[in-house]
Short mmCIF file of C-alpha atoms and ligand atoms in Angstrom, two decimals:
data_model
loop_
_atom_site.label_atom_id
_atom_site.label_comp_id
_atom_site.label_asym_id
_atom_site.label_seq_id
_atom_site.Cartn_x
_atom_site.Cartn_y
_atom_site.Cartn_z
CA UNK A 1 -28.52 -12.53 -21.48
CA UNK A 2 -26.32 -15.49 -21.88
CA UNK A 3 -22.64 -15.67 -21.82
CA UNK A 4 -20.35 -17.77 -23.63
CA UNK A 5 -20.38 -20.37 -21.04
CA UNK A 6 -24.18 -20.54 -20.92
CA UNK A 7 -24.20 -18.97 -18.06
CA UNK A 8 -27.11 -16.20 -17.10
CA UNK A 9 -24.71 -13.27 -17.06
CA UNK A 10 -26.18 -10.33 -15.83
CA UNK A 11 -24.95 -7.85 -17.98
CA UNK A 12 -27.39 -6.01 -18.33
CA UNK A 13 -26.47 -4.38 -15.26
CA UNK A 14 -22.96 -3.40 -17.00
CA UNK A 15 -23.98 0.60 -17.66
CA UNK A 16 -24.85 0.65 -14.06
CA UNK A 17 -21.97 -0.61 -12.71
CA UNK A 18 -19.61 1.61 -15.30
CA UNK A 19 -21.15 4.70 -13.62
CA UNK A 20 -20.93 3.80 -10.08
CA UNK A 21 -17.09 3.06 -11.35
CA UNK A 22 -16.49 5.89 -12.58
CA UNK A 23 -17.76 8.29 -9.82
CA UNK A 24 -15.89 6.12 -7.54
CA UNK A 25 -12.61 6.09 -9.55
CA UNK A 26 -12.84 10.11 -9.82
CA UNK A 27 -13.33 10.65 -6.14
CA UNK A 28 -10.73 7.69 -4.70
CA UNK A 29 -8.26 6.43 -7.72
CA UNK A 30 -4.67 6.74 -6.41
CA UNK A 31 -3.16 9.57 -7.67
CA UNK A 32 0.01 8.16 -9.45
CA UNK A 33 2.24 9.96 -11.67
CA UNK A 34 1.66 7.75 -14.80
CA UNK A 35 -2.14 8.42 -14.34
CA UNK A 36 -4.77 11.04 -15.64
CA UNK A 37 -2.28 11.98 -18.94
CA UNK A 38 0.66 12.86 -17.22
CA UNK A 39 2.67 10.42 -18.50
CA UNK A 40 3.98 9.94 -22.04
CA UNK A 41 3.11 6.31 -23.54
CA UNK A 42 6.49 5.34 -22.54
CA UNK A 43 5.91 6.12 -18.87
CA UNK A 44 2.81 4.41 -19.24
CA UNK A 45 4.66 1.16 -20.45
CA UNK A 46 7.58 1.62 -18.21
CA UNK A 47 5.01 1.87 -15.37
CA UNK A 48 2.81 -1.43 -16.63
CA UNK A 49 6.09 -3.31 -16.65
CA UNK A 50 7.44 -2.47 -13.09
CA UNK A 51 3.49 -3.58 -11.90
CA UNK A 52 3.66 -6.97 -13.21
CA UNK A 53 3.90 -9.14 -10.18
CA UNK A 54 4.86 -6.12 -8.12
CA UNK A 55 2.32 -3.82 -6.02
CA UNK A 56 1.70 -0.12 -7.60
CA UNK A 57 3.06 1.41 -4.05
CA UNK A 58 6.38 -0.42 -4.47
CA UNK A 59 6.96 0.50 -8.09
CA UNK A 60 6.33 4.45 -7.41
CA UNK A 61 9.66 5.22 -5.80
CA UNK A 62 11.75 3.18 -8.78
CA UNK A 63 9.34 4.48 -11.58
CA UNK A 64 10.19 8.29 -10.20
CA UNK A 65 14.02 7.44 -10.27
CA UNK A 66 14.07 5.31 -13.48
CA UNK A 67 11.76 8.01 -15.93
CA UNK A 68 14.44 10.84 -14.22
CA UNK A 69 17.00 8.85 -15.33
CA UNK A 70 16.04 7.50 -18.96
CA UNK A 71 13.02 9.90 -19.81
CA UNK A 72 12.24 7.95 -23.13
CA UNK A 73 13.31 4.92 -24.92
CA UNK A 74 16.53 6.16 -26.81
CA UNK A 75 17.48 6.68 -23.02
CA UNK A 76 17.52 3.73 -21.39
CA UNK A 77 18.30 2.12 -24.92
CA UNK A 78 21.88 3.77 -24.55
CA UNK A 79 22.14 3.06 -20.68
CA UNK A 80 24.63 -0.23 -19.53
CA UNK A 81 23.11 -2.73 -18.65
CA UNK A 82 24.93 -2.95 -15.34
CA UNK A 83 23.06 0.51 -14.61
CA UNK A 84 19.83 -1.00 -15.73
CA UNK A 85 19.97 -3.98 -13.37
CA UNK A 86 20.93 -1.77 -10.99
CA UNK A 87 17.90 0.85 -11.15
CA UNK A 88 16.00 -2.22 -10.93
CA UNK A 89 16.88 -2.77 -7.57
CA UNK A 90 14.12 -4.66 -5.55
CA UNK A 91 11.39 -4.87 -7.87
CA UNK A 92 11.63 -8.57 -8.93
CA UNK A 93 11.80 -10.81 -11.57
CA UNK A 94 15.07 -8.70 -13.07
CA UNK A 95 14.93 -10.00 -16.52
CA UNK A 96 12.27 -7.87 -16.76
CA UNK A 97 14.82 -4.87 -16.54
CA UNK A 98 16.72 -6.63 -19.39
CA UNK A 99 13.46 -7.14 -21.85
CA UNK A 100 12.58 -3.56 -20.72
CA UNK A 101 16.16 -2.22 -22.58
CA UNK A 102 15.38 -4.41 -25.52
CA UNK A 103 12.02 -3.06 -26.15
CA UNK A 104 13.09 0.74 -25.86
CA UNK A 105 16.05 -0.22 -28.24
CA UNK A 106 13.80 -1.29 -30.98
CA UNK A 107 11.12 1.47 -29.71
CA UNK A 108 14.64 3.84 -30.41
CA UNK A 109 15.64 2.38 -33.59
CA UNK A 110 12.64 1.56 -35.85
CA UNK A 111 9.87 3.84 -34.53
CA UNK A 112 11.83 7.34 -33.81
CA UNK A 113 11.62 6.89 -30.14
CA UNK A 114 7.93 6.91 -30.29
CA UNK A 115 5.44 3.91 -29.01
CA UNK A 116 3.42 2.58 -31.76
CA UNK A 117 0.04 3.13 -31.84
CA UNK A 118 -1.30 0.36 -32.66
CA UNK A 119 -1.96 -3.07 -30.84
CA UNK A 120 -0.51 -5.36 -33.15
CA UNK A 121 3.00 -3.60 -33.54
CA UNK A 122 2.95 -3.19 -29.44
CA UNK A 123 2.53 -6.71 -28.93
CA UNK A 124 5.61 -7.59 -31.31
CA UNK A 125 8.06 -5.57 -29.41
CA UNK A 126 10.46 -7.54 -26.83
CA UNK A 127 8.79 -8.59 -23.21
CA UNK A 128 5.01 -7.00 -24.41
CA UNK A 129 2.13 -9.43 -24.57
CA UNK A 130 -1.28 -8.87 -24.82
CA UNK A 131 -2.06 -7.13 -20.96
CA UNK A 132 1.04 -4.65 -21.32
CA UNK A 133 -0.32 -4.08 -25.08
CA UNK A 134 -3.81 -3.42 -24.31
CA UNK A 135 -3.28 -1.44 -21.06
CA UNK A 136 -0.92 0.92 -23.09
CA UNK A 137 -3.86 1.26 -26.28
CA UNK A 138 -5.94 2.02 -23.38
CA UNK A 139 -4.55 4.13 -20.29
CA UNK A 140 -1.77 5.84 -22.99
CA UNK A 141 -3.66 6.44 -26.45
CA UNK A 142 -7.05 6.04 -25.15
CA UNK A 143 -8.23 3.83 -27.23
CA UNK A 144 -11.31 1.67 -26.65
CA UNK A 145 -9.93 -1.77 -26.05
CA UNK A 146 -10.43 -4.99 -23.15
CA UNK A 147 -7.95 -5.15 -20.77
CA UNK A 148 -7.49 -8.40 -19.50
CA UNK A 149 -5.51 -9.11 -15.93
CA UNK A 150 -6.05 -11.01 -12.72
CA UNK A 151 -7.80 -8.60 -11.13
CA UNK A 152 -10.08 -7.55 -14.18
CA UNK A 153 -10.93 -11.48 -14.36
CA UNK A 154 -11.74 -11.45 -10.54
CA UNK A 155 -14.16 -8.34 -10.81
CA UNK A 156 -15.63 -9.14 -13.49
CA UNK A 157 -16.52 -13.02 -13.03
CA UNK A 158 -18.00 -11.47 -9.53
CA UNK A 159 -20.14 -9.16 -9.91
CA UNK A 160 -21.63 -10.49 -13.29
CA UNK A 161 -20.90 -14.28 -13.16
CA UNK A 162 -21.34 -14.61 -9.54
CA UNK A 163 -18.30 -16.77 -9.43
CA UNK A 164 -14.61 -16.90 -8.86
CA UNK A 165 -12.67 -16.67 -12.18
CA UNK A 166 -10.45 -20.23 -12.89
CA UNK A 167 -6.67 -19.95 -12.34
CA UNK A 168 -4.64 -20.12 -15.52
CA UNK A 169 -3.96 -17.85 -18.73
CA UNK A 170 -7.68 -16.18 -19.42
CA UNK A 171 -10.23 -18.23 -20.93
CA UNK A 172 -12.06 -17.01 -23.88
CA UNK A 173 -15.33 -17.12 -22.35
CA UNK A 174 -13.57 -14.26 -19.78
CA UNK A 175 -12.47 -12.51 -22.76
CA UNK A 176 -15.47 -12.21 -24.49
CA UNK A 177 -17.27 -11.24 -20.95
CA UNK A 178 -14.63 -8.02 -20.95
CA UNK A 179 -15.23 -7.31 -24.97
CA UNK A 180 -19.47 -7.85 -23.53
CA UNK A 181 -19.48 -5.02 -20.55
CA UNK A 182 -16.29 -2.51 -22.01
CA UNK A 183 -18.34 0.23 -22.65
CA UNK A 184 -18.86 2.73 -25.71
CA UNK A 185 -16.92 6.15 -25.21
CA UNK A 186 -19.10 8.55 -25.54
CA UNK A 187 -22.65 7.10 -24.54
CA UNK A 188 -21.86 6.79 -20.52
CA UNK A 189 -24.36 8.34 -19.04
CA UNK A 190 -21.36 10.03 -17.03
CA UNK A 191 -20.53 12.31 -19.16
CA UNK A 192 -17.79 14.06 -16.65
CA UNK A 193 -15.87 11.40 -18.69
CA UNK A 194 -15.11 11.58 -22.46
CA UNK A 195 -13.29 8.26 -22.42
CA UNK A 196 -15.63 5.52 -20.62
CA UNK A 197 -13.87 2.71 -22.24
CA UNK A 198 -10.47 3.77 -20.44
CA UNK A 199 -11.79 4.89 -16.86
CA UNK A 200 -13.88 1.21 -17.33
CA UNK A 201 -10.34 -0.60 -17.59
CA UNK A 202 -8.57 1.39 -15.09
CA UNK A 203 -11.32 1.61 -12.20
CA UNK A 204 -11.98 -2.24 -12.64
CA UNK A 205 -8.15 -2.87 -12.39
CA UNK A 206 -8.01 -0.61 -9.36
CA UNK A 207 -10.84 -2.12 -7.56
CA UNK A 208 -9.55 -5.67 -7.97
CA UNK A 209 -6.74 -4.44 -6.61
CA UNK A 210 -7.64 -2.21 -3.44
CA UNK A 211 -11.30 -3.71 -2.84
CA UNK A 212 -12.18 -6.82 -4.80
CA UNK A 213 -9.09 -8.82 -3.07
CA UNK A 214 -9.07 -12.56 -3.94
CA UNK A 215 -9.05 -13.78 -0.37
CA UNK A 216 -11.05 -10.98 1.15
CA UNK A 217 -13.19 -8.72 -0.84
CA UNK A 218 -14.12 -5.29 0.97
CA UNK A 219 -17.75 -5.72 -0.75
CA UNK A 220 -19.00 -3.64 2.30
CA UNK A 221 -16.91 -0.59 1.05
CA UNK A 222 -17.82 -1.13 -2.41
CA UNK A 223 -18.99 0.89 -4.63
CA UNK A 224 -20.71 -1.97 -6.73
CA UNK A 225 -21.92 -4.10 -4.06
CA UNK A 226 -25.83 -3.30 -4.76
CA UNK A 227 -25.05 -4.40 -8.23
CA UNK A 228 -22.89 -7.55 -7.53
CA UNK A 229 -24.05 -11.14 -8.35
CA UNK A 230 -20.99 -12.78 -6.15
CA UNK A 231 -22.22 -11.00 -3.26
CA UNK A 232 -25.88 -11.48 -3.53
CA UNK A 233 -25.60 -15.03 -3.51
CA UNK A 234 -23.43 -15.28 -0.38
CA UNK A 235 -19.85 -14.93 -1.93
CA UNK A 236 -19.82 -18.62 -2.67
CA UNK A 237 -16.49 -20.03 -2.52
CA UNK A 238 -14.69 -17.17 -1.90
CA UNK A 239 -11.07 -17.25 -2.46
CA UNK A 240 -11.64 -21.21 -4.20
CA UNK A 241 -10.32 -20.59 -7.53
CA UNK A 242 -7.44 -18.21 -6.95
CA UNK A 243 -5.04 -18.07 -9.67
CA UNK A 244 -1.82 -19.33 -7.83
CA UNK A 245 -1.46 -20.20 -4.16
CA UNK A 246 1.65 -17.50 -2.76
CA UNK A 247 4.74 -19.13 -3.74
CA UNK A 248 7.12 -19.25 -0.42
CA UNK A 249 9.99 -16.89 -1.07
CA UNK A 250 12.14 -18.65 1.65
CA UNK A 251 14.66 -20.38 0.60
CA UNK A 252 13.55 -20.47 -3.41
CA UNK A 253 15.96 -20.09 -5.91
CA UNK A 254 14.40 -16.77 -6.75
CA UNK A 255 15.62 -15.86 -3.21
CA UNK A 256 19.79 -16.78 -3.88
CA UNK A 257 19.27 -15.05 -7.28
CA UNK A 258 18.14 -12.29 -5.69
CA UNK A 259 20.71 -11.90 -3.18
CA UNK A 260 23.82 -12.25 -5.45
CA UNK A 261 22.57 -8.91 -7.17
CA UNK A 262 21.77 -7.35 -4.54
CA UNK A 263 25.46 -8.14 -3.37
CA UNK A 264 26.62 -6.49 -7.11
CA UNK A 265 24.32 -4.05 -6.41
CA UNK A 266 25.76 -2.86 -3.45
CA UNK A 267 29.25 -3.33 -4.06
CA UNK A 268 31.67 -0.15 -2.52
CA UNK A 269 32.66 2.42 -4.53
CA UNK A 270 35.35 0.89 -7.48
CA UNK A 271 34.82 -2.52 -6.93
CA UNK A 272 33.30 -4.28 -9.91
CA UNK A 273 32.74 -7.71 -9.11
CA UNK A 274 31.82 -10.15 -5.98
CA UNK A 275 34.72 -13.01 -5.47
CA UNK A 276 33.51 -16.25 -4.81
CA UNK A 277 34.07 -16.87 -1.48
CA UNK A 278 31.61 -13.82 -0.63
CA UNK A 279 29.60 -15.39 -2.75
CA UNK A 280 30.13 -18.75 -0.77
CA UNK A 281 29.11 -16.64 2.44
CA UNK A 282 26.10 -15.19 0.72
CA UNK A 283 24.22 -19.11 1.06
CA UNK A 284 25.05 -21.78 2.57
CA UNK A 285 23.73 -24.47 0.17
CA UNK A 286 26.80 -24.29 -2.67
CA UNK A 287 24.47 -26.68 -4.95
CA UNK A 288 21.37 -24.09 -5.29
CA UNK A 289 23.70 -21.74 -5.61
CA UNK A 290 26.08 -22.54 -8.49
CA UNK A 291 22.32 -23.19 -10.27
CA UNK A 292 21.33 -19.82 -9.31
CA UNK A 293 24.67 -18.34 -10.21
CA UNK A 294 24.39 -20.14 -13.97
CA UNK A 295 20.58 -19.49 -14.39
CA UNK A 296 21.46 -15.46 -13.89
CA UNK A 297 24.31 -15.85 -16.43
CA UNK A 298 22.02 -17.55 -19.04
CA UNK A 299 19.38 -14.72 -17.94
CA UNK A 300 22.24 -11.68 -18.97
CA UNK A 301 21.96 -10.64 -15.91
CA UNK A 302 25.88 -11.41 -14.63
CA UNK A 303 28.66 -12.37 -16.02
CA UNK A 304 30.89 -15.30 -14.70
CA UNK A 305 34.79 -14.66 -14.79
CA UNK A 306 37.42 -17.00 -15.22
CA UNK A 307 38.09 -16.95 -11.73
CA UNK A 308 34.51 -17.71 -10.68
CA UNK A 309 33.34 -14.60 -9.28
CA UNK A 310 30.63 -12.23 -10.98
CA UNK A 311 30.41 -8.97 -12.41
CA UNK A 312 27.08 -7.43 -13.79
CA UNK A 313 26.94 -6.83 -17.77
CA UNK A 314 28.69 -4.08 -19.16
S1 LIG B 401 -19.30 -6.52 -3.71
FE1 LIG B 401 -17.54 -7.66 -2.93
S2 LIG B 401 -17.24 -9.34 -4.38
FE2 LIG B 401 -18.59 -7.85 -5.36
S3 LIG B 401 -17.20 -6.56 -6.57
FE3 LIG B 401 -17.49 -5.56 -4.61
S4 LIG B 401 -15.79 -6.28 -3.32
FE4 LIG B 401 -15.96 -7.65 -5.09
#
C-alpha cells in the first residue's frame, strides 16, 4: 500500500504491530497516576501540560502536589498567581503555569468546571493545541482519535516508513500515516482491550519515549522489532533527522529567567520581593539580565517595582 508520499508503506503490518503493543503496554506501561482511568479529564490535561518538553518522571512529584492542591479547574482558577508560579517550581517553560490558570478559568466559567468533550472546543481553550487536544479526546474520554507528537512521528515513520521522521511541525503525509494505522476499537484481535484506538496512542507514545529513542533506539528490547521496516534495513541514518539538536542550557536566557524565580521562589518566610542588587549577584552579565528581567514581566510572570526589584504576581 502506498502512502501519501508515494512511499511503499507497510501498513499492512499495522494490526500486528497494535497487538504486540498492546500486550507489551499491559505488561510494562509505567504505572502513573493519570493513567488507566484514574484521573479525571482535568488530571489528564494538567498531566499533558506538565509533559510538554519535560520527562514523565520529573512531572510526577509536581503533578501529585499540584492536583492535591487545585483538584479541578475552579481550583487553580481561584489560586494567585504567585502560588501558581510557585507550584511550578522546576518544570520549565513557566508561562506554561500561567496559560494553565487561564484555561481552568474559562474551563470554570463557561463549561461548569467540566472539560469539554469535544475536540474542537478543547483546542479553543487558552495554551491547548492540537497534541494536548487529541491526547485528552483520547487517554481522558476515550475517544478514537490520532495523536500526533515527536515520539509518535519517530515510531511510526520507523517501523512503517523505514525512515527518520523530518524535524519541524508534522507534515500531513505523517498525519495521514497516524489517521492510516490508528486502529478500530473494537476489532483488535486483543480483545483484553475494549479501547484499541487509546492503548494504540498511548503505547506508541510510551515506546518512543522509553525504547524508540531518537539517538539510540533499544530495537533489541523491542517489542516490534520483527515487524519494523527501520530496523530491517539497517537503521539507516539513525538519529539524521532529529527534530531539534539539544539547545545548551548554559548560559541561555532561559537559564537567568529561570534563576530570578527560583530566587522569588525561595524567598524566607515574609519577604515578598528580591531587591536588585541580589538580583545583580544572581548573574553577572547585567545586559542579559535586565532582558531576562523585562521578557518575564511581559510573560506575567513578575512584576517590576518602582524601585527595580521584583515581586511575583499577586
Ligand atoms: S525496532 Fe528499533 S527502530 Fe524499530 S521501533 Fe523498535 S526500537 Fe524503534
Amino acid at each position: 500500500m502506498n502512502d501519501t508520499n508515494g512511499n511503499n508503506a507497510e501498513i499492512e503490518n499495522a494490526e500486528a504491530v497494535a497487538v504486540a503493543l498492546a500486550e507489551w503496554w499491559h505488561a510494562s506501561a509505567r504505572d502513573l497516576p493519570w493513567r488507566f482511568g484514574r484521573a479525571t479529564p482535568w488530571g489528564v490535561l494538567v498531566s499533558e501540560v506538565m509533559s510538554q518538553q519535560t520527562q514523565m518522571s520529573r512531572v510526577l512529584p509536581y503533578w501529585n502536589d499540584w492536583m492535591e492542591r487545585w483538584p479541578d479547574a475552579a481550583a487553580l482558577a481561584g489560586a494567585a498567581k504567585s502560588d501558581v508560579i510557585t507550584a511550578w517550581g522546576r518544570l520549565g517553560y513557566p508561562r506554561r503555569a500561567l496559560r494553565l490558570q487561564e484555561c481552568a478559568r474559562v474551563v470554570a466559567s463557561d463549561y461548569g468546571n467540566e472539560l469539554p468533550r469535544t475536540y474542537d472546543k478543547l483546542l479553543a481553550l487558552p495554551g491547548i493545541g492540537d497534541y494536548t487536544a487529541s491526547a485528552v479526546m483520547s487517554f481522558a474520554f476515550g475517544e478514537r482519535i490520532a495523536v500526533v507528537d515527536t515520539n509518535i512521528r519517530r515510531v511510526l515513520s520507523r517501523v512503517f516508513l523505514g525512515v527518520e521522521s523530518l524535524g519541524g511541525a508534522a507534515s500531513p503525509a505523517e498525519r495521514a500515516l497516524a489517521r492510516q494505522v490508528l486502529p478500530q476499537d473494537g476489532v483488535s484481535k486483543c480483545r483484553r482491550f475494549d479501547r484499541s484506538s487509546v492503548v494504540w496512542n498511548q503505547s506508541v507514545m510510551e515506546l518512543g519515549a522509553i525504547v524508540c529513542a531518537a539517538k539510540s533506539p533499544l530495537c533489541e528490547a523491542c517489542p516490534v522489532s520483527s515487524l519494523c521496516v527501520f530496523l530491517r534495513d539497517g537503521r539507516p541514518g539513525l538519529g539524521e533527522r532529529r527534530t531539534r539538536p539539544r539547545q545548551r542550557f548554559q548560559g541561555t536566557d532561559r537559564q537567568v529567567r529561570g534563576l530570578v524565580l527560583n530566587a522569588l521562589r525561595n524567598l524566607p518566610e515574609g519577604e515578598i520581593a528580591v531587591d536588585r542588587k541580589s538580583l545583580e549577584r544572581l548573574w553577572n552579565d547585567h545586559i542579559q539580565l535586565d532582558r531576562c528581567i523585562a521578557s518575564l514581566d511581559e510573560d506575567g510572570l513578575i512584576e517590576i517595582l518602582p524601585n527595580a526589584a521584583v515581586r511575583l504576581p499577586v
